[in-house]
Structure formats: C-alpha cells, structure tokens
CSV table of C-alpha atoms in Angstrom, one decimal:
chain,number,residue,atom,x,y,z
A,626,UNK,CA,8.3,-7.4,19.9
A,627,UNK,CA,9.5,-7.4,16.1
A,628,UNK,CA,10.5,-4.0,15.7
A,629,UNK,CA,8.5,-2.5,13.2
A,630,UNK,CA,10.6,-2.1,10.2
A,631,UNK,CA,10.6,-6.5,10.7
A,632,UNK,CA,6.9,-5.6,10.3
A,633,UNK,CA,7.0,-3.6,7.0
A,634,UNK,CA,9.2,-6.1,5.9
A,635,UNK,CA,7.4,-9.0,6.4
A,636,UNK,CA,5.5,-9.2,3.3
A,637,UNK,CA,8.7,-8.8,1.6
A,638,UNK,CA,9.7,-12.3,3.6
A,639,UNK,CA,6.6,-13.8,2.2
A,640,UNK,CA,7.3,-13.7,-1.8
A,641,UNK,CA,9.7,-15.5,-3.5
A,642,UNK,CA,12.6,-12.7,-5.3
A,643,UNK,CA,10.7,-14.5,-8.7
A,644,UNK,CA,7.2,-12.8,-7.4
A,645,UNK,CA,9.1,-9.5,-6.6
A,646,UNK,CA,11.1,-8.5,-10.0
A,647,UNK,CA,7.7,-9.5,-11.8
A,648,UNK,CA,5.8,-7.4,-9.8
A,649,UNK,CA,8.3,-4.4,-10.6
A,650,UNK,CA,8.4,-6.0,-14.6
A,651,UNK,CA,4.9,-5.1,-14.6
A,652,UNK,CA,5.1,-1.7,-13.0
A,653,UNK,CA,7.6,-0.8,-15.1
A,654,UNK,CA,6.2,-2.1,-18.5
A,655,UNK,CA,3.1,0.4,-17.7
A,656,UNK,CA,4.6,3.4,-17.2
A,657,UNK,CA,6.8,2.5,-20.3
A,658,UNK,CA,3.2,2.0,-22.2
A,659,UNK,CA,1.8,5.2,-20.4
A,660,UNK,CA,4.5,6.8,-22.0
A,661,UNK,CA,4.3,5.8,-25.3
A,662,UNK,CA,0.7,5.3,-26.3
A,663,UNK,CA,0.0,9.0,-24.1
A,664,UNK,CA,3.2,10.5,-26.2
A,665,UNK,CA,1.3,9.9,-29.8
A,666,UNK,CA,-2.5,9.5,-29.5
A,667,UNK,CA,-1.6,13.2,-27.6
A,668,UNK,CA,0.1,14.5,-30.7
A,669,UNK,CA,-2.3,12.9,-32.8
A,670,UNK,CA,-5.2,14.8,-31.0
A,671,UNK,CA,-3.1,17.9,-31.1
A,672,UNK,CA,-2.3,17.6,-35.1
A,673,UNK,CA,-6.0,16.8,-36.0
A,674,UNK,CA,-8.2,19.3,-33.3
A,675,UNK,CA,-6.0,22.6,-34.1
A,676,UNK,CA,-4.9,24.8,-31.5
A,677,UNK,CA,-8.7,26.2,-31.0
A,678,UNK,CA,-10.3,22.7,-30.1
A,679,UNK,CA,-7.2,21.9,-28.8
A,680,UNK,CA,-7.3,24.7,-26.5
A,681,UNK,CA,-10.8,24.5,-25.7
A,682,UNK,CA,-10.4,20.5,-24.1
A,683,UNK,CA,-7.4,21.2,-22.7
A,684,UNK,CA,-9.0,24.6,-20.6
A,685,UNK,CA,-12.0,21.5,-19.6
A,686,UNK,CA,-9.2,18.8,-18.2
A,687,UNK,CA,-7.1,21.8,-16.7
A,688,UNK,CA,-9.4,23.4,-14.6
A,689,UNK,CA,-10.9,20.2,-13.1
A,690,UNK,CA,-7.6,18.8,-12.4
A,691,UNK,CA,-6.7,21.6,-10.3
A,692,UNK,CA,-9.5,20.1,-7.8
A,693,UNK,CA,-7.9,16.6,-8.1
A,694,UNK,CA,-6.7,17.0,-5.1
A,695,UNK,CA,-9.2,16.8,-3.3
A,696,UNK,CA,-10.2,13.0,-4.3
A,697,UNK,CA,-6.4,12.0,-3.5
A,698,UNK,CA,-6.0,13.7,0.1
A,699,UNK,CA,-2.4,12.9,0.5
A,700,UNK,CA,-3.5,9.8,2.4
A,701,UNK,CA,-1.7,7.0,-0.1
A,702,UNK,CA,1.3,6.9,2.0
A,703,UNK,CA,0.0,6.8,5.5
A,704,UNK,CA,-2.6,4.2,3.7
A,705,UNK,CA,0.4,1.8,2.9
A,706,UNK,CA,2.3,2.7,6.1
A,707,UNK,CA,-1.4,1.2,8.2
A,708,UNK,CA,-1.9,-1.5,6.3
A,709,UNK,CA,1.8,-3.1,6.1
A,710,UNK,CA,1.7,-2.4,9.8
A,711,UNK,CA,-2.0,-3.3,11.0
A,712,UNK,CA,-2.8,-6.2,8.4
A,713,UNK,CA,-5.4,-7.2,10.5
A,714,UNK,CA,-7.4,-3.7,10.6
A,715,UNK,CA,-7.2,-4.1,7.0
A,716,UNK,CA,-11.5,-3.4,6.3
A,717,UNK,CA,-11.1,-0.3,9.1
A,718,UNK,CA,-8.4,1.6,7.6
A,719,UNK,CA,-10.1,1.0,4.4
A,720,UNK,CA,-12.8,2.1,5.5
A,721,UNK,CA,-12.0,5.3,7.3
A,722,UNK,CA,-9.5,6.1,4.6
A,723,UNK,CA,-12.1,5.8,1.9
A,724,UNK,CA,-14.5,8.2,3.9
A,725,UNK,CA,-12.2,11.4,4.1
A,726,UNK,CA,-11.4,10.5,0.3
A,727,UNK,CA,-15.5,10.6,0.0
A,728,UNK,CA,-15.5,13.8,2.3
A,729,UNK,CA,-12.7,15.3,0.1
A,730,UNK,CA,-14.2,14.5,-3.5
A,731,UNK,CA,-17.6,16.1,-2.5
A,732,UNK,CA,-15.8,19.3,-1.6
A,733,UNK,CA,-13.4,19.0,-4.9
A,734,UNK,CA,-16.9,18.5,-6.7
A,735,UNK,CA,-18.7,21.8,-5.0
A,736,UNK,CA,-15.3,23.9,-5.0
A,737,UNK,CA,-15.0,22.8,-9.3
A,738,UNK,CA,-18.6,23.4,-10.4
A,739,UNK,CA,-19.0,26.6,-7.7
A,740,UNK,CA,-15.6,28.4,-8.7
A,741,UNK,CA,-16.4,27.5,-12.9
A,742,UNK,CA,-19.4,29.8,-12.4
A,743,UNK,CA,-17.0,33.1,-12.6
A,744,UNK,CA,-15.3,31.8,-15.6
A,745,UNK,CA,-15.3,34.2,-19.2
A,746,UNK,CA,-15.7,30.9,-21.2
A,747,UNK,CA,-16.0,31.5,-25.1
A,748,UNK,CA,-18.1,29.0,-25.9
A,749,UNK,CA,-21.3,27.7,-24.1
A,750,UNK,CA,-20.3,23.8,-23.9
A,751,UNK,CA,-17.5,24.4,-22.0
A,752,UNK,CA,-19.3,24.9,-18.6
A,753,UNK,CA,-21.4,21.5,-18.4
A,754,UNK,CA,-18.5,19.4,-19.7
A,755,UNK,CA,-16.3,21.0,-16.6
A,756,UNK,CA,-19.6,19.7,-14.7
A,757,UNK,CA,-19.5,16.4,-16.3
A,758,UNK,CA,-15.0,15.7,-16.0
A,759,UNK,CA,-15.8,17.3,-12.3
A,760,UNK,CA,-18.2,14.7,-11.5
A,761,UNK,CA,-16.4,11.7,-13.4
A,762,UNK,CA,-13.4,12.3,-10.8
A,763,UNK,CA,-15.1,10.8,-7.9
A,764,UNK,CA,-14.1,7.8,-9.6
A,765,UNK,CA,-10.5,9.3,-8.2
A,766,UNK,CA,-11.7,8.2,-4.2
A,767,UNK,CA,-11.5,4.3,-5.2
A,768,UNK,CA,-7.4,4.5,-5.8
A,769,UNK,CA,-8.1,3.1,-2.5
A,770,UNK,CA,-8.1,-0.3,-3.9
A,771,UNK,CA,-5.4,0.5,-5.9
A,772,UNK,CA,-3.2,1.6,-2.7
A,773,UNK,CA,-3.7,-1.6,-1.0
A,774,UNK,CA,-2.9,-4.0,-4.2
A,775,UNK,CA,0.4,-1.9,-4.0
A,776,UNK,CA,1.1,-2.7,-0.3
A,777,UNK,CA,0.3,-6.8,-0.9
A,778,UNK,CA,2.9,-6.7,-3.7
A,779,UNK,CA,0.3,-7.4,-6.0
A,780,UNK,CA,1.2,-4.9,-9.1
A,781,UNK,CA,0.3,-7.3,-11.8
A,782,UNK,CA,-3.7,-6.8,-11.1
A,783,UNK,CA,-4.0,-3.4,-11.6
A,784,UNK,CA,-1.4,-2.5,-13.8
A,785,UNK,CA,-3.4,-5.4,-16.4
A,786,UNK,CA,-5.9,-3.8,-15.7
A,787,UNK,CA,-4.7,0.1,-16.5
A,788,UNK,CA,-3.1,-1.3,-19.3
A,789,UNK,CA,-6.4,-2.4,-20.9
A,790,UNK,CA,-8.3,1.0,-20.1
A,791,UNK,CA,-5.5,2.5,-21.4
A,792,UNK,CA,-5.1,1.0,-25.1
A,793,UNK,CA,-9.1,1.1,-25.5
A,794,UNK,CA,-9.0,4.5,-24.1
A,795,UNK,CA,-6.5,5.1,-27.1
A,796,UNK,CA,-8.6,2.8,-29.9
A,797,UNK,CA,-11.5,5.0,-29.3
A,798,UNK,CA,-9.7,8.7,-29.5
A,799,UNK,CA,-8.4,7.2,-32.7
A,800,UNK,CA,-11.9,6.0,-33.6
A,801,UNK,CA,-12.8,10.2,-33.0
A,802,UNK,CA,-10.1,11.2,-34.9
A,803,UNK,CA,-10.6,9.4,-38.1
A,804,UNK,CA,-14.5,9.9,-38.0
A,805,UNK,CA,-13.4,13.7,-37.4
A,806,UNK,CA,-15.1,13.7,-33.8
A,807,UNK,CA,-15.4,17.4,-32.3
A,808,UNK,CA,-13.2,18.0,-28.8
A,809,UNK,CA,-16.2,17.0,-26.6
A,810,UNK,CA,-15.7,13.9,-27.4
A,811,UNK,CA,-12.0,13.9,-26.3
A,812,UNK,CA,-14.1,14.5,-23.0
A,813,UNK,CA,-15.9,12.4,-22.7
A,814,UNK,CA,-13.8,9.3,-23.1
A,815,UNK,CA,-11.6,11.1,-20.3
A,816,UNK,CA,-14.7,10.6,-18.6
A,817,UNK,CA,-14.7,7.0,-20.0
A,818,UNK,CA,-11.1,6.6,-17.9
A,819,UNK,CA,-11.5,7.5,-15.0
A,820,UNK,CA,-15.3,5.7,-15.1
A,821,UNK,CA,-13.6,2.5,-16.3
A,822,UNK,CA,-10.6,2.3,-13.7
A,823,UNK,CA,-13.4,3.3,-10.8
A,824,UNK,CA,-14.8,0.2,-11.7
A,825,UNK,CA,-11.9,-1.9,-12.7
A,826,UNK,CA,-10.9,-1.4,-8.9
A,827,UNK,CA,-14.3,-2.3,-7.5
A,828,UNK,CA,-14.1,-5.4,-9.6
A,829,UNK,CA,-10.7,-6.9,-8.5
A,830,UNK,CA,-11.4,-5.8,-5.1
A,831,UNK,CA,-14.4,-8.2,-5.3
A,832,UNK,CA,-12.4,-10.9,-6.7
A,833,UNK,CA,-9.6,-10.8,-4.4
A,834,UNK,CA,-13.1,-12.2,-1.6
A,835,UNK,CA,-13.1,-8.2,-0.1
A,836,UNK,CA,-15.4,-5.8,-0.4
A,837,UNK,CA,-15.4,-2.2,1.1
A,838,UNK,CA,-17.3,-1.5,4.4
A,839,UNK,CA,-17.7,2.3,4.5
A,840,UNK,CA,-20.2,1.0,8.1
A,841,UNK,CA,-16.5,0.2,9.7
A,842,UNK,CA,-15.6,4.0,10.0
A,843,UNK,CA,-15.2,6.4,13.2
A,844,UNK,CA,-15.2,9.8,13.3
A,845,UNK,CA,-12.0,9.7,15.8
A,846,UNK,CA,-10.0,7.6,13.5
A,847,UNK,CA,-11.0,9.9,10.6
A,848,UNK,CA,-10.0,13.1,12.3
A,849,UNK,CA,-6.7,10.9,13.3
A,850,UNK,CA,-5.7,10.2,9.2
A,851,UNK,CA,-6.9,13.9,8.7
A,852,UNK,CA,-5.2,15.9,10.9
A,853,UNK,CA,-1.8,13.3,9.3
A,854,UNK,CA,-2.4,14.1,5.9
A,855,UNK,CA,-3.4,17.7,6.2
A,856,UNK,CA,-0.3,18.6,5.0
A,857,UNK,CA,0.2,16.6,2.3
A,858,UNK,CA,-3.1,17.3,0.8
A,859,UNK,CA,-1.4,21.3,1.3
A,860,UNK,CA,1.9,20.3,-1.1
A,861,UNK,CA,-0.3,18.4,-3.8
A,862,UNK,CA,-3.1,20.9,-4.0
A,863,UNK,CA,0.2,24.2,-4.1
A,864,UNK,CA,1.5,22.1,-6.4
A,865,UNK,CA,-1.0,21.2,-9.1
A,866,UNK,CA,-2.3,24.8,-8.8
A,867,UNK,CA,1.6,25.9,-9.6
A,868,UNK,CA,1.3,23.7,-12.4
A,869,UNK,CA,-2.4,24.2,-14.0
A,870,UNK,CA,-3.4,27.7,-13.2
A,871,UNK,CA,-1.1,29.6,-16.1
A,872,UNK,CA,-3.3,27.2,-18.1
A,873,UNK,CA,-6.4,28.7,-16.6
A,874,UNK,CA,-4.6,32.7,-16.9
A,875,UNK,CA,-3.7,32.3,-20.7
A,876,UNK,CA,-7.6,31.5,-21.6
A,877,UNK,CA,-8.7,34.2,-19.8
A,878,UNK,CA,-6.4,36.5,-21.2
A,879,UNK,CA,-5.5,34.9,-24.5
A,880,UNK,CA,-7.8,32.5,-25.7
A,881,UNK,CA,-8.2,29.3,-26.7
A,882,UNK,CA,-6.2,29.1,-29.4
A,883,UNK,CA,-2.7,30.5,-27.5
A,884,UNK,CA,-4.0,28.0,-25.0
A,885,UNK,CA,-3.8,25.5,-27.0
A,886,UNK,CA,0.0,26.1,-28.4
A,887,UNK,CA,0.7,26.9,-25.0
A,888,UNK,CA,-0.8,23.4,-24.2
A,889,UNK,CA,1.1,21.5,-26.7
A,890,UNK,CA,4.3,22.8,-25.6
A,891,UNK,CA,3.6,21.8,-22.3
A,892,UNK,CA,3.3,18.5,-23.0
A,893,UNK,CA,5.9,17.6,-24.5
A,894,UNK,CA,7.9,18.5,-21.5
A,895,UNK,CA,5.7,17.4,-19.0
A,896,UNK,CA,6.2,13.7,-20.7
A,897,UNK,CA,9.8,13.7,-20.1
A,898,UNK,CA,9.2,14.5,-15.9
A,899,UNK,CA,9.9,10.3,-15.1
A,900,UNK,CA,13.4,11.9,-15.7
A,901,UNK,CA,13.6,13.2,-11.8
A,902,UNK,CA,11.0,10.9,-10.7
A,903,UNK,CA,13.1,8.1,-11.3
A,904,UNK,CA,16.4,9.4,-10.2
A,905,UNK,CA,14.4,10.6,-7.0
A,906,UNK,CA,12.8,6.9,-6.5
A,907,UNK,CA,16.6,5.0,-7.4
A,908,UNK,CA,18.6,7.4,-5.1
A,909,UNK,CA,16.4,8.9,-2.4
A,910,UNK,CA,16.4,5.2,-0.2
A,911,UNK,CA,20.4,6.5,-0.1
A,912,UNK,CA,19.5,9.5,0.9
A,913,UNK,CA,17.7,8.6,3.9
A,914,UNK,CA,20.2,5.4,5.1
A,915,UNK,CA,23.0,8.2,4.9
A,916,UNK,CA,21.0,10.7,7.3
A,917,UNK,CA,21.2,7.8,9.8
A,918,UNK,CA,24.9,7.2,9.1
A,919,UNK,CA,26.3,11.1,9.2
A,920,UNK,CA,25.9,14.7,8.8
A,921,UNK,CA,28.6,14.5,6.3
A,922,UNK,CA,27.4,11.2,4.2
A,923,UNK,CA,23.9,13.4,4.1
A,924,UNK,CA,25.1,16.7,2.4
A,925,UNK,CA,26.4,15.1,-0.3
A,926,UNK,CA,24.0,12.2,-1.1
A,927,UNK,CA,21.6,15.0,-1.0
A,928,UNK,CA,23.9,17.0,-3.0
A,929,UNK,CA,24.4,14.7,-5.3
A,930,UNK,CA,20.8,14.6,-6.0
A,931,UNK,CA,20.4,17.9,-6.5
A,932,UNK,CA,23.1,18.3,-8.8
A,933,UNK,CA,21.7,15.2,-10.8
A,934,UNK,CA,18.9,17.4,-10.9
A,935,UNK,CA,19.9,20.8,-12.3
A,936,UNK,CA,22.8,19.4,-14.6
A,937,UNK,CA,19.8,16.5,-16.0
A,938,UNK,CA,17.7,19.5,-16.6
A,939,UNK,CA,20.1,22.1,-17.5
A,940,UNK,CA,20.9,18.9,-20.4
A,941,UNK,CA,17.7,18.7,-21.4
A,942,UNK,CA,16.9,22.4,-21.7
A,943,UNK,CA,20.0,22.8,-23.7
A,944,UNK,CA,18.8,19.9,-25.9
A,945,UNK,CA,15.4,20.7,-26.6
A,946,UNK,CA,16.0,24.5,-27.4
A,947,UNK,CA,19.1,24.0,-30.2
A,948,UNK,CA,16.0,21.4,-31.3
A,949,UNK,CA,12.7,22.8,-30.6
A,950,UNK,CA,11.8,24.4,-34.1
A,951,UNK,CA,12.0,20.8,-35.7
A,952,UNK,CA,10.6,19.0,-33.3
A,953,UNK,CA,7.4,21.4,-33.2
A,954,UNK,CA,7.2,21.2,-37.3
A,955,UNK,CA,7.8,17.4,-37.4
A,956,UNK,CA,5.1,16.5,-34.4
A,957,UNK,CA,2.1,19.3,-34.8
A,958,UNK,CA,3.2,21.3,-37.8
A,959,UNK,CA,2.1,24.6,-39.1
A,960,UNK,CA,-0.8,25.1,-37.6
A,961,UNK,CA,1.1,25.5,-34.1
A,962,UNK,CA,3.7,28.0,-35.3
A,963,UNK,CA,4.8,29.9,-32.3
A,964,UNK,CA,4.7,26.8,-30.0
A,965,UNK,CA,8.9,26.2,-30.7
A,966,UNK,CA,9.0,29.3,-28.8
A,967,UNK,CA,7.0,28.3,-25.9
A,968,UNK,CA,8.6,25.1,-26.0
A,969,UNK,CA,12.3,26.7,-25.4
A,970,UNK,CA,11.4,29.0,-22.7
A,971,UNK,CA,9.2,26.5,-20.9
A,972,UNK,CA,12.4,23.5,-21.1
A,973,UNK,CA,14.2,26.0,-18.9
A,974,UNK,CA,11.1,26.2,-16.4
A,975,UNK,CA,12.3,21.9,-15.5
A,976,UNK,CA,15.0,23.0,-14.0
A,977,UNK,CA,13.3,25.0,-11.2
A,978,UNK,CA,10.5,21.9,-11.2
A,979,UNK,CA,13.2,19.3,-10.8
A,980,UNK,CA,14.6,21.2,-8.0
A,981,UNK,CA,11.7,22.0,-6.2
A,982,UNK,CA,10.4,18.3,-6.4
A,983,UNK,CA,13.9,17.2,-4.7
A,984,UNK,CA,13.7,19.7,-1.9
A,985,UNK,CA,10.0,19.0,-1.1
A,986,UNK,CA,10.5,15.5,-1.0
A,987,UNK,CA,13.6,15.8,1.5
A,988,UNK,CA,11.4,18.7,3.7
A,989,UNK,CA,9.3,15.6,4.1
A,990,UNK,CA,11.9,13.2,5.3
A,991,UNK,CA,13.1,15.8,7.3
A,992,UNK,CA,9.0,15.8,9.3
A,993,UNK,CA,9.6,19.7,8.1
A,994,UNK,CA,6.1,19.1,5.7
A,995,UNK,CA,5.1,22.9,6.9
A,996,UNK,CA,8.0,24.5,4.9
A,997,UNK,CA,7.9,22.5,1.9
A,998,UNK,CA,3.4,24.4,2.3
A,999,UNK,CA,5.1,27.4,2.5
A,1000,UNK,CA,7.9,27.1,-0.6
A,1001,UNK,CA,4.8,26.4,-2.4
A,1002,UNK,CA,2.7,28.7,-1.5
A,1003,UNK,CA,5.4,31.4,-1.7
A,1004,UNK,CA,5.6,29.8,-4.9
A,1005,UNK,CA,1.8,29.8,-6.4
A,1006,UNK,CA,1.4,33.4,-5.2
A,1007,UNK,CA,4.3,35.2,-7.1
A,1008,UNK,CA,3.0,32.9,-10.0
A,1009,UNK,CA,-0.2,34.4,-9.9
A,1010,UNK,CA,1.0,38.0,-9.7
A,1011,UNK,CA,3.8,37.2,-12.2
A,1012,UNK,CA,0.7,35.5,-14.8
A,1013,UNK,CA,-1.6,38.8,-14.2
A,1014,UNK,CA,1.9,41.2,-15.3
A,1015,UNK,CA,3.0,39.2,-18.2
A,1016,UNK,CA,0.0,37.7,-19.9
A,1017,UNK,CA,-1.3,41.0,-21.1
A,1018,UNK,CA,2.3,42.3,-22.3
A,1019,UNK,CA,4.3,39.4,-23.9
A,1020,UNK,CA,1.6,36.5,-23.9
A,1021,UNK,CA,2.1,32.6,-23.8
A,1022,UNK,CA,6.0,33.5,-22.9
A,1023,UNK,CA,4.6,35.7,-20.5
A,1024,UNK,CA,3.3,32.6,-18.8
A,1025,UNK,CA,6.4,31.2,-18.7
A,1026,UNK,CA,8.6,33.7,-17.6
A,1027,UNK,CA,6.3,34.3,-15.1
A,1028,UNK,CA,6.5,31.0,-13.7
A,1029,UNK,CA,10.8,31.3,-13.8
A,1030,UNK,CA,10.6,34.2,-12.1
A,1031,UNK,CA,8.0,33.0,-9.1
A,1032,UNK,CA,10.8,30.2,-8.4
A,1033,UNK,CA,13.3,32.5,-8.2
A,1034,UNK,CA,11.4,35.1,-6.0
A,1035,UNK,CA,10.1,32.7,-3.9
A,1036,UNK,CA,13.5,31.7,-3.1
A,1037,UNK,CA,15.4,34.5,-2.8
A,1038,UNK,CA,12.5,35.9,-0.4
A,1039,UNK,CA,12.3,32.9,1.7
A,1040,UNK,CA,16.2,32.7,2.1
A,1041,UNK,CA,16.0,36.1,3.7
A,1042,UNK,CA,13.3,35.6,6.0
A,1043,UNK,CA,13.5,32.5,7.2
A,1044,UNK,CA,16.7,30.5,7.9
A,1045,UNK,CA,15.8,26.9,7.7
A,1046,UNK,CA,14.8,27.6,3.6
A,1047,UNK,CA,17.8,29.7,3.8
A,1048,UNK,CA,20.2,26.1,3.8
A,1049,UNK,CA,17.8,25.0,1.2
A,1050,UNK,CA,18.0,27.7,-1.3
A,1051,UNK,CA,22.0,27.4,-1.1
A,1052,UNK,CA,22.2,24.1,-1.0
A,1053,UNK,CA,21.4,24.4,-4.7
A,1054,UNK,CA,24.0,26.5,-5.2
A,1055,UNK,CA,26.5,23.8,-3.8
A,1056,UNK,CA,24.5,21.4,-6.0
A,1057,UNK,CA,25.9,23.3,-9.7
A,1058,UNK,CA,29.8,23.0,-8.3
A,1059,UNK,CA,29.1,19.1,-6.5
A,1060,UNK,CA,30.2,17.5,-9.8
A,1061,UNK,CA,33.2,19.5,-9.8
A,1062,UNK,CA,34.2,19.3,-6.0
A,1063,UNK,CA,34.4,15.1,-6.5
A,1064,UNK,CA,36.4,15.4,-9.5
A,1065,UNK,CA,38.9,17.2,-7.8
A,1066,UNK,CA,38.8,15.6,-4.8
C-alpha cells in the first residue's frame, strides 16, 4: 500500500520538470505584476482622492475585509491535502468544501451588515457601500476552484485569468482618475474585481470539463472538515482583526482624513510583507525536515528563520525611518503631510508582525494550533484596549504605539503564565544573537 508521501508526490511524477518550472514561473510573474501594478495604482488613487476621500474608501474596504475569513474558513490546506490523497473523491470533496464556504459566507455577510448598523458614519453613502461590498465578497467562495487548480499543478490557467482581471481593474481605476470620478467608484471597481474573479474561476473549471456538484455534500463530511479547520479559521479571523481594527478605531475617533493619511503609510509597509512570506516559503520545508532528524538541528533552523525575520525587519525599519519624509513627499505629496511620522513608526511594527507570523506557522507545524489562537487573541484584546487609550491622546501615532505595545504585552503576559509560549518568547531573544553565535562557531 503506497504511503501518503508517495501519494503526494504522485502528481509530480506525472509532470515534467519543465512543466513544474513553468507552473512556478507563472505564479512568480503574477506576484511581481501584482506588486508593481498595486504599488503604482494605489499611490495614484491616494494622490488624486486626497486623505479624506481615500479614508472613506479604505474604511469601507477595511471594515468588510474584517469578515473575509468567513468566506475562506481556513479550509484551503485541508482541501489540497484531500484532493491529492483522494483524487477519485474530487467532486465530493469540492462539494463539501464549497458548502462550508457558503455557510461561512452567509454568516460573514450577516455579521458585516448587522454590526455596520452600530457604526458612527460621517457620510450617508458609506453604509450602502458596505452592504454592497460585503455581498460581493460572497464571490470568494469560488476560491475553492483556485485551490483545485493549484492542487493539480495547473497554476497557468488561474494566474493568466487573475492577471487579466488585475490589468482590467487597473485600467478602470486609471479611467476613473483621469475623469475625476468620486471615491465610491473605486469601491464599485473593487466589487467588479471580486465578481470577475469568481466568474472566471467557474468558467475555467467548466472548460476543464468539470462542474461543482453541491448535491454531493454530506453533513457528516462537512462536520469533519469543519472541526478540522475551526482553529485555522480562528487564526485567520484574529489575524485579520489585528490588521484592521486600528483602521476602524481611527475612523471612529479621528475621522476619514486621518484614516486616509494612516492608510497611505500602512499600504507602503504592507507591500513589503512578501519578504517574510518568501523567506518562510523557502526555509520552512528545511525546518520540517530538520524536525524529523534531531532536536538540535531543528532548533538551529528555527532560530535561523526567526533571526532572518528579526534582522530583515530591523533593517527595513531603519531604512524607512531615515527616508520616511522624502518617500511620503515623493509618492503622495503635501496633502499627506504627517504620514511620514506614521510610516516611521509603522515600519517598526513590521518586526513584530514578521516574528509572530513565523511563530504561528511553527505552532501549526507542531500541532499546537490553539497556542497560536491564544497568542493572537491576547494580542487582539490588548490592541483594542491600547487603541482605545492612546488614539484619543496621540492620534494616528497612538494607533501604531498601541499595536507594538499589544504584541509586547501579550508576549510578556503569556511568558509568565503559559509554559509553552514562554519558550517561544525566549526564542525571539535567542534569535537576535543567533548570527553572532554562528560567526563565533
């Protein structure tokens, strides 16, 4: 009976090395295109709209994105594993994963629209746009098809489609900017992006000779999948909440103009989050392999990854701190005066984000999923508390300080009361001097 390892490798044996490299090439090209197009278009949009209208736009997107995990449900990795190991059950797997996402999507839309009723809105047009965008987010459920393509090593099909939609979206935004359309048109374009992507996934799946068959879902299989992915869903939900809660609280306390300036700085930092993702994607397989060999080798690889996170984040923060004023003036202009100070502070937050990202990945690898859930939930609680205390007094800089303080407070608190997380916290300190130990040895 073939092992699971052989089953996972089976699709690779059916494909030539040339096909695999081409598959990776399409994915790399898509990410590079997305980085450059997203960078230039987002800056252009921010410059033309100005801080206040850019703040309105970001508030709608940030609030709705807070509920995006409900449309994902943390099932993508589970779906890939099931499709690779049980290719004959593809239709049943797809039906049950889709059913979970449909249920999650309905709950997400309900929460989004329901909670929005309690918001303090500056202008009347924001609330209908929240309703609209939250409904279009339902198209995310068809990511189930994207996961199928990736599991079959057919990235070319979906990446070409996504690139076409990205370019169309950029063209629509350029048209709106040149014709001086108001900020709400950019929400409509964001809705178009979601709908077009969902439609494309359905079309591409149909061209492969396949259709989704919801009638094949079973309550028993759904419950099994849901129990498996629940902690991953919680991790996604808390991660998204940590990333977006400051935007909502800035809007509530300070208004759209300050949110616009804050969002402009945040977008510049977020664009470079591909650095930790690239490092982890490259080195994490070695960490998994080292864990099967010896504790000392595993510890060495773990500290190497954490050290790269810490020092790459530190170097990034230093460079951005020194160049924040010319960067903001060059990219955004005088309208965003004050964003340079936000950028300078927010760059240092990247260190904590990078380190937490790796530590949660390690928890997942060790089947300590609920340690990751606990860490992120405590960070979120502290983040909300500190934002509530610091934003009214220190403005947008207070939001950044609150986020940094939340990461520190959560780690200190859990290192006192939680033995497993205490060791994880100590690893951060070991990682900071790990390069010196390597040189000395």
